């Protein structure tokens, strides 16, 4: 008996593919997870104090601690369901059998193998489309910055608090008086969306999902194709990258502009791989991506090496590599500069590069600096306590610069995609501030590096750790720390079970043959 749900060439209609994806219990479970997260975002556990939903909350007597705890519980439970569904949708390994198919049966393996990742992503992301921003209030800052541009004020010179009102009230207090660190095109897009939403603060924040969804669309469309070009299984790439719960929650739910930046980076890599001289237009695309968020520029060095690897350290070939790299970087920086001038905002973001580090995150070097600061304070060394965090962060930046430089003349020579992925990860981990969506810069590209068993295992565990940190942070803010601790224990159990029962088979199955 063949399984009732077919995922492969037989599915010709987009609607049929969507319906067949919905027919999988794992997909419906993940959908329930994102529904719960979206429902939790409408509760006092998430809403900023100026949200238009607060009058309704007060009318329904939900503006209290029990409502916060209930919202926290919904979100943490939803994350657990989404992670569980993600694990069970891995391309290989045991999971819940389809009707008539025994666990481990090759037919079940093929069902998972051919699941349409775009359909699953659409189903899982749908509940977030009209929900308030998830796990972050950055979208409210985007809207307030667009409001500043509309009023002729440069967000590079003033924070949202300079214009008191609905837009500024939505912004987290720590960001109300800080300038914007984002690229100029990102600010102009925010300005456009504010205008299109009729200057409504909440709708403007909600509309920030439009560019984020564009980025997710590019990632979902091109990442599996890129993996196939590098002779790596597209299903694995789609599972690890496109369907990753961090992407679903942060890029779709959180509406971060990192989504559009990475979508354009993936587009540049695809164009480069697709066409022999594609690194030239690819570099221009990276310049556009950098005008959204500046880290995109890093990939410009790797583009020419895709078709013209640096095989030997001979003088002639080395000079050729340097020349191509300079052209690629020049095109990226040049297009970024043209956009900066065209938008009228210039390069004021240089004055705000330290803004992300104003908040305490789990950045490794910041955590080390805080620990040293506490130690020095306890020992009575006040000057050392004051300087510890700054020095530790400076060391982190130095480590990332040295690491990227070393990989540029080693890893990048024959593995430009590995250089790009690992450089992004190194920069994210060594930066003064670390957020889960920063890790997606390099994490999305890991499938293009033909990662080892150890690397993919670390990637899976890192995903769960980032979600666990977000969960414990949410629970702490809402006076429900015990729920956060329980959620971490649950996520750990899910991950251990996945690692024990399915990950080894997933990682050890040989990659597809070259077409």
XYZ file of C-alpha atoms in Angstrom:
515
model
C 0.000 0.000 0.000
C 1.409 3.389 -0.928
C 1.171 6.342 1.444
C -1.850 8.561 0.865
C 0.218 11.752 0.713
C 2.646 12.112 -2.183
C 5.467 14.615 -2.199
C 7.329 14.621 -5.451
C 6.866 15.056 -9.175
C 3.279 13.788 -8.889
C 2.257 17.000 -7.141
C 1.780 19.384 -10.050
C -0.526 22.014 -8.629
C 0.659 24.529 -6.055
C -2.644 24.196 -4.248
C -2.310 20.416 -4.319
C 1.189 20.659 -2.883
C -0.079 22.951 -0.147
C -2.949 20.595 0.647
C -0.635 17.596 0.742
C 1.752 19.407 3.073
C -1.207 20.189 5.341
C -2.051 16.484 5.279
C 1.097 15.684 7.239
C 0.488 15.594 11.011
C 3.929 17.099 11.658
C 3.045 20.159 9.600
C -0.264 20.637 11.410
C 1.505 20.311 14.750
C 3.966 23.033 13.764
C 1.051 25.197 12.629
C -0.565 24.776 16.045
C 2.748 25.844 17.571
C 2.898 29.089 15.606
C -0.786 29.720 16.334
C -0.040 29.505 20.059
C 2.940 31.825 19.711
C 0.827 34.304 17.745
C -1.949 34.135 20.344
C 0.591 34.757 23.087
C 1.815 37.848 21.259
C -1.640 39.430 21.743
C -1.371 39.154 25.538
C 0.311 41.468 28.072
C 3.269 39.079 27.961
C 4.341 40.778 24.733
C 2.418 43.956 23.964
C 4.131 47.340 24.386
C 2.324 49.731 26.716
C 1.016 51.874 23.858
C -0.457 48.996 21.850
C -3.998 49.560 20.499
C -4.951 46.211 22.032
C -4.581 47.450 25.602
C -8.102 48.930 25.851
C -9.449 45.521 24.859
C -7.163 43.844 27.398
C -8.452 46.125 30.165
C -12.061 45.695 29.109
C -11.620 41.911 29.309
C -9.748 42.217 32.636
C -6.631 40.660 31.096
C -4.203 43.386 32.122
C -2.825 41.384 35.023
C -0.154 38.892 36.064
C -2.232 35.750 35.346
C -2.753 36.954 31.767
C 1.003 37.481 31.409
C 1.675 33.992 32.705
C -0.960 32.514 30.386
C 0.587 34.335 27.409
C 4.035 33.123 28.402
C 2.773 29.562 28.671
C 1.190 29.725 25.223
C 4.398 31.015 23.661
C 6.666 28.478 25.363
C 4.316 25.637 24.483
C 4.089 26.848 20.903
C 7.873 26.896 20.577
C 7.992 23.324 21.886
C 5.463 22.174 19.287
C 7.330 23.960 16.497
C 10.673 22.431 17.500
C 9.114 18.980 17.754
C 7.578 19.357 14.290
C 10.874 20.558 12.857
C 12.653 17.509 14.225
C 10.039 15.121 12.858
C 10.187 16.689 9.399
C 13.887 16.023 8.979
C 14.533 14.481 5.567
C 15.636 11.149 7.064
C 15.123 9.336 10.296
C 12.224 7.808 12.218
C 9.189 9.824 13.052
C 5.458 9.350 13.205
C 4.556 6.974 10.398
C 2.096 7.819 7.701
C -0.996 5.591 7.671
C 0.014 2.217 6.239
C 3.735 2.956 6.510
C 5.900 1.497 9.255
C 8.557 3.679 10.919
C 11.791 3.415 8.972
C 9.995 2.236 5.820
C 11.618 3.644 2.688
C 8.254 4.998 1.571
C 8.038 7.096 4.706
C 11.581 8.278 4.182
C 10.639 9.434 0.702
C 7.545 11.192 2.095
C 9.758 13.279 4.344
C 12.396 13.588 1.666
C 10.088 15.238 -0.860
C 8.038 17.428 1.450
C 7.545 20.809 -0.182
C 9.428 23.106 2.135
C 7.830 26.250 0.705
C 4.365 24.888 1.548
C 5.416 24.009 5.093
C 7.006 27.440 5.542
C 3.833 29.130 4.309
C 1.652 27.102 6.672
C 3.891 27.690 9.670
C 4.362 31.386 8.959
C 0.720 32.219 8.236
C -0.370 32.770 11.889
C 2.301 35.457 12.284
C 1.172 37.625 9.378
C -1.283 39.751 11.392
C 0.177 39.157 14.849
C 2.253 41.715 16.768
C 6.041 41.366 16.465
C 7.321 38.216 18.154
C 10.246 37.894 20.630
C 11.407 41.403 19.772
C 10.046 44.950 19.519
C 12.474 45.997 16.779
C 9.655 46.402 14.253
C 8.245 49.220 16.405
C 11.644 50.927 16.179
C 11.595 50.519 12.403
C 8.205 52.230 12.234
C 9.368 55.089 14.469
C 12.472 55.593 12.325
C 10.294 55.736 9.215
C 8.187 58.369 10.986
C 11.323 60.419 11.654
C 12.280 60.315 7.963
C 8.742 61.375 7.022
C 9.147 64.426 9.247
C 12.485 65.367 7.754
C 14.560 64.173 10.712
C 17.524 61.902 10.114
C 17.340 58.749 12.278
C 21.140 58.824 12.205
C 21.096 62.020 14.246
C 18.053 61.629 16.508
C 16.250 58.802 18.274
C 12.477 58.175 18.057
C 11.938 60.006 21.349
C 12.559 63.350 19.671
C 8.986 63.102 18.310
C 6.757 62.148 21.280
C 3.597 60.308 20.354
C 2.298 56.956 19.245
C 5.359 55.933 17.257
C 7.840 56.733 20.024
C 5.635 55.209 22.725
C 5.779 51.791 21.041
C 9.589 51.728 21.052
C 11.389 49.980 23.902
C 12.681 52.608 26.313
C 16.331 51.682 25.758
C 16.069 52.582 22.038
C 13.940 55.742 22.250
C 16.872 58.123 22.292
C 19.403 56.192 20.229
C 20.173 56.748 16.527
C 19.554 54.040 13.938
C 22.443 51.716 12.976
C 20.733 50.369 9.841
C 21.480 50.989 6.188
C 19.876 53.970 4.404
C 17.699 51.898 2.066
C 16.210 50.131 5.072
C 15.236 53.504 6.554
C 13.660 54.663 3.306
C 11.675 51.427 3.037
C 10.446 52.039 6.575
C 9.498 55.581 5.544
C 7.565 54.261 2.534
C 5.660 51.735 4.644
C 4.733 54.377 7.228
C 3.308 56.527 4.423
C 1.395 53.602 2.918
C -0.129 52.780 6.326
C -1.512 56.284 6.753
C 0.873 57.095 9.607
C -0.780 54.599 11.911
C 1.868 53.483 14.459
C 0.705 49.894 14.932
C -0.102 49.200 11.273
C 3.240 50.693 10.308
C 5.037 48.301 12.672
C 3.004 45.400 11.315
C 3.876 46.345 7.730
C 7.578 45.833 8.480
C 6.848 42.161 7.798
C 6.524 42.948 4.079
C 10.273 43.360 3.389
C 10.976 40.557 5.869
C 8.675 38.227 3.933
C 10.391 39.221 0.691
C 13.682 38.119 2.233
C 12.185 34.849 3.462
C 10.769 34.242 -0.011
C 14.202 34.661 -1.599
C 15.769 32.356 0.974
C 13.083 29.699 0.577
C 13.247 29.826 -3.213
C 16.997 29.940 -3.751
C 18.694 28.230 -0.804
C 17.698 24.678 -1.872
C 18.678 25.506 -5.459
C 22.052 26.740 -4.284
C 22.525 23.546 -2.287
C 21.816 21.482 -5.397
C 24.375 23.528 -7.342
C 26.949 22.589 -4.707
C 25.843 18.936 -4.916
C 24.328 18.944 -1.449
C 20.849 17.611 -0.851
C 18.257 20.424 -1.234
C 15.947 18.707 1.274
C 18.601 18.894 3.971
C 19.304 22.539 3.136
C 15.600 23.404 3.236
C 15.112 21.577 6.523
C 18.112 23.066 8.302
C 17.852 26.561 6.829
C 14.433 27.471 5.501
C 12.318 25.562 8.034
C 14.569 26.383 10.966
C 12.372 27.547 13.897
C 14.672 30.531 14.505
C 14.017 31.726 10.948
C 10.277 31.147 11.247
C 10.037 32.998 14.564
C 12.588 35.792 14.079
C 12.379 36.545 10.361
C 8.624 36.105 9.933
C 7.384 36.655 13.479
C 9.959 39.266 14.466
C 10.024 41.042 11.056
C 13.743 41.783 11.350
C 15.423 43.569 8.457
C 18.149 40.902 8.619
C 15.686 38.783 6.640
C 15.775 41.022 3.571
C 19.540 41.430 3.911
C 20.088 37.662 3.903
C 17.561 37.139 1.122
C 19.597 39.483 -1.065
C 22.846 37.794 0.004
C 21.437 34.412 -1.047
C 20.293 36.002 -4.334
C 23.813 37.336 -4.945
C 25.316 33.900 -4.261
C 22.806 32.248 -6.577
C 23.479 34.692 -9.415
C 27.206 34.181 -8.928
C 26.920 30.404 -9.091
C 24.441 30.452 -11.964
C 26.486 32.579 -14.368
C 30.242 32.445 -15.010
C 30.654 36.200 -14.590
C 27.742 36.409 -12.198
C 29.976 37.695 -9.420
C 29.853 41.141 -11.031
C 26.057 41.624 -10.728
C 26.252 39.601 -7.515
C 28.543 42.230 -6.010
C 26.079 44.970 -6.945
C 23.283 42.993 -5.267
C 25.439 42.753 -2.146
C 25.742 46.538 -2.170
C 21.956 46.755 -2.153
C 21.857 44.207 0.683
C 24.391 46.269 2.640
C 22.146 49.313 2.292
C 19.643 47.259 4.290
C 22.209 46.057 6.825
C 25.957 46.478 6.494
C 27.262 42.923 7.249
C 26.212 41.887 3.732
C 29.434 43.444 2.398
C 31.494 40.592 3.847
C 30.369 38.165 1.128
C 31.799 40.373 -1.635
C 35.276 38.905 -1.122
C 34.056 35.336 -1.726
C 32.058 35.933 -4.909
C 34.929 35.907 -7.461
C 36.357 32.759 -5.862
C 33.250 30.734 -6.713
C 34.297 30.240 -10.351
C 37.926 31.364 -10.027
C 39.352 29.566 -6.975
C 42.710 30.555 -5.521
C 44.380 27.179 -6.006
C 48.031 28.156 -5.653
C 49.938 30.884 -3.846
C 51.876 31.707 -6.978
C 52.406 35.425 -7.564
C 50.426 35.566 -10.802
C 47.364 33.780 -9.454
C 47.527 35.682 -6.177
C 47.544 39.013 -7.992
C 44.617 37.850 -10.132
C 42.632 36.909 -7.012
C 43.437 40.249 -5.384
C 42.359 42.132 -8.512
C 39.035 40.270 -8.744
C 38.398 40.710 -5.019
C 39.066 44.438 -5.269
C 36.656 44.737 -8.199
C 33.967 42.778 -6.334
C 34.392 44.743 -3.112
C 34.566 47.984 -5.090
C 31.277 47.226 -6.874
C 29.569 46.319 -3.600
C 30.853 49.352 -1.736
C 30.216 51.584 -4.756
C 26.588 50.538 -5.142
C 26.151 50.929 -1.376
C 27.579 54.457 -1.589
C 25.351 55.381 -4.541
C 22.253 54.242 -2.650
C 23.392 56.099 0.472
C 23.721 59.345 -1.488
C 20.529 58.762 -3.478
C 18.452 58.282 -0.320
C 19.745 61.567 1.082
C 20.678 59.905 4.370
C 24.378 59.476 3.681
C 26.659 57.549 6.025
C 25.364 58.704 9.390
C 25.055 55.088 10.521
C 28.790 55.249 11.271
C 27.883 57.250 14.372
C 25.579 54.465 15.594
C 27.674 51.321 15.159
C 27.860 50.916 18.938
C 24.082 51.098 19.444
C 23.381 47.300 19.382
C 25.868 46.849 22.217
C 23.916 49.118 24.560
C 21.817 46.204 25.801
C 22.979 43.119 27.648
C 22.858 39.958 25.536
C 24.520 36.547 25.586
C 27.425 37.734 23.444
C 30.332 35.579 24.691
C 32.825 38.430 25.052
C 30.247 40.656 26.727
C 29.395 37.880 29.189
C 33.098 37.408 29.956
C 33.492 41.162 30.434
C 30.520 41.291 32.793
C 31.924 38.421 34.816
C 35.293 40.150 35.115
C 33.563 43.416 35.996
C 31.705 41.739 38.862
C 34.908 40.074 40.037
C 36.913 43.291 39.947
C 34.123 45.129 41.737
C 34.073 42.483 44.449
C 37.856 42.853 44.822
C 37.481 46.623 45.115
C 39.205 47.436 41.818
C 36.700 50.029 40.590
C 38.637 51.181 37.513
C 39.061 47.584 36.324
C 35.355 46.925 36.843
C 34.473 49.907 34.652
C 36.848 48.962 31.816
C 36.389 45.171 31.837
C 33.390 45.046 29.499
C 34.860 47.545 27.027
C 38.191 45.736 26.859
C 36.555 42.318 26.552
C 34.380 43.544 23.685
C 37.405 45.067 21.961
C 39.183 41.725 22.207
C 36.137 40.070 20.629
C 36.231 42.459 17.678
C 39.959 41.810 17.283
C 39.414 38.048 17.357
C 36.754 38.273 14.655
C 38.941 40.493 12.461
C 41.919 38.157 12.757
C 39.740 35.081 12.227
C 38.142 36.484 9.068
C 41.559 37.539 7.727
C 43.011 34.077 8.313
C 40.045 32.358 6.658
C 40.314 34.759 3.730
C 43.710 33.282 2.772
C 42.997 29.705 3.839
C 39.375 28.527 3.769
C 38.226 30.955 1.065
C 40.798 29.756 -1.435
C 38.925 26.549 -2.264
C 35.739 26.837 -0.198
C 34.344 30.365 -0.619
C 30.929 29.408 0.738
C 32.511 27.966 3.885
C 34.445 31.210 4.314
C 31.238 33.235 4.011
C 29.231 31.080 6.423
C 31.914 30.762 9.080
C 32.942 34.410 8.829
C 29.371 35.527 9.428
C 29.101 33.186 12.402
C 32.412 34.377 13.832
C 31.429 38.034 13.510
C 28.039 37.375 15.128
C 29.549 35.462 18.045
C 32.353 37.969 18.674
C 30.200 41.101 18.343
C 29.325 43.206 21.423
C 25.689 42.132 21.037
C 24.363 38.735 20.004
C 20.769 38.011 19.030
C 19.345 34.793 17.632
C 18.695 36.355 14.225
C 22.377 37.344 13.961
C 23.310 33.664 14.023
C 21.116 33.128 10.953
C 23.585 35.179 8.877
C 25.969 32.259 8.732
C 23.618 29.524 9.854
C 21.524 29.792 6.697
C 24.615 29.205 4.575
C 25.921 26.171 6.462
C 24.211 23.713 4.057
C 26.330 25.206 1.233
C 29.534 24.133 3.024
C 28.825 20.381 2.963
C 28.963 20.397 6.773
C 30.302 17.506 8.806
C 28.325 15.505 11.342
C 29.723 17.558 14.177
C 28.943 20.900 12.516
C 25.312 20.033 11.813
C 24.850 18.662 15.299
C 26.194 21.898 16.743
C 23.872 23.829 14.423
C 20.824 21.901 15.616
C 21.741 22.349 19.274
C 22.514 26.042 18.736
C 19.003 26.493 17.335
C 17.481 25.000 20.464
C 19.756 26.973 22.792
C 18.825 30.257 21.123
C 15.129 29.460 21.418
C 15.605 28.413 25.040
C 17.334 31.702 25.848
C 14.505 33.659 24.239
C 12.016 31.610 26.236
C 13.737 32.084 29.587
C 14.116 35.810 28.893
C 10.400 36.097 28.149
C 9.468 34.119 31.247
C 11.752 36.228 33.464
C 10.189 39.488 32.217
C 6.712 38.212 32.978
C 7.357 36.845 36.464
C 7.129 33.224 35.330
C 10.725 32.085 35.641
C 9.695 28.578 36.656
C 7.849 28.199 33.343
C 11.001 29.203 31.477
C 13.075 26.650 33.378
C 10.492 23.956 32.647
C 10.493 24.921 28.977
C 14.284 24.633 28.787
C 14.073 21.146 30.292
C 11.457 20.213 27.696
C 13.493 21.612 24.803
C 16.541 19.732 26.060
C 14.595 16.467 26.228
C 13.267 16.984 22.711
C 16.761 17.685 21.385
C 18.314 14.687 23.116
C 15.581 12.432 21.791
C 16.054 13.794 18.278
C 19.820 13.421 18.501
C 19.536 9.856 19.728
C 16.828 8.528 17.403
C 17.172 10.371 14.140
C 20.074 12.741 13.729
C 22.703 10.069 13.172
C 20.747 8.545 10.300
C 20.031 12.011 8.922
C 23.716 12.934 8.896
C 25.178 9.629 7.747
C 23.003 9.079 4.691
C 25.152 9.729 1.623
C 24.503 12.915 -0.338
C 22.756 12.697 -3.718
C 24.860 12.015 -6.762
C 25.825 14.816 -9.089
C 23.284 15.415 -11.784
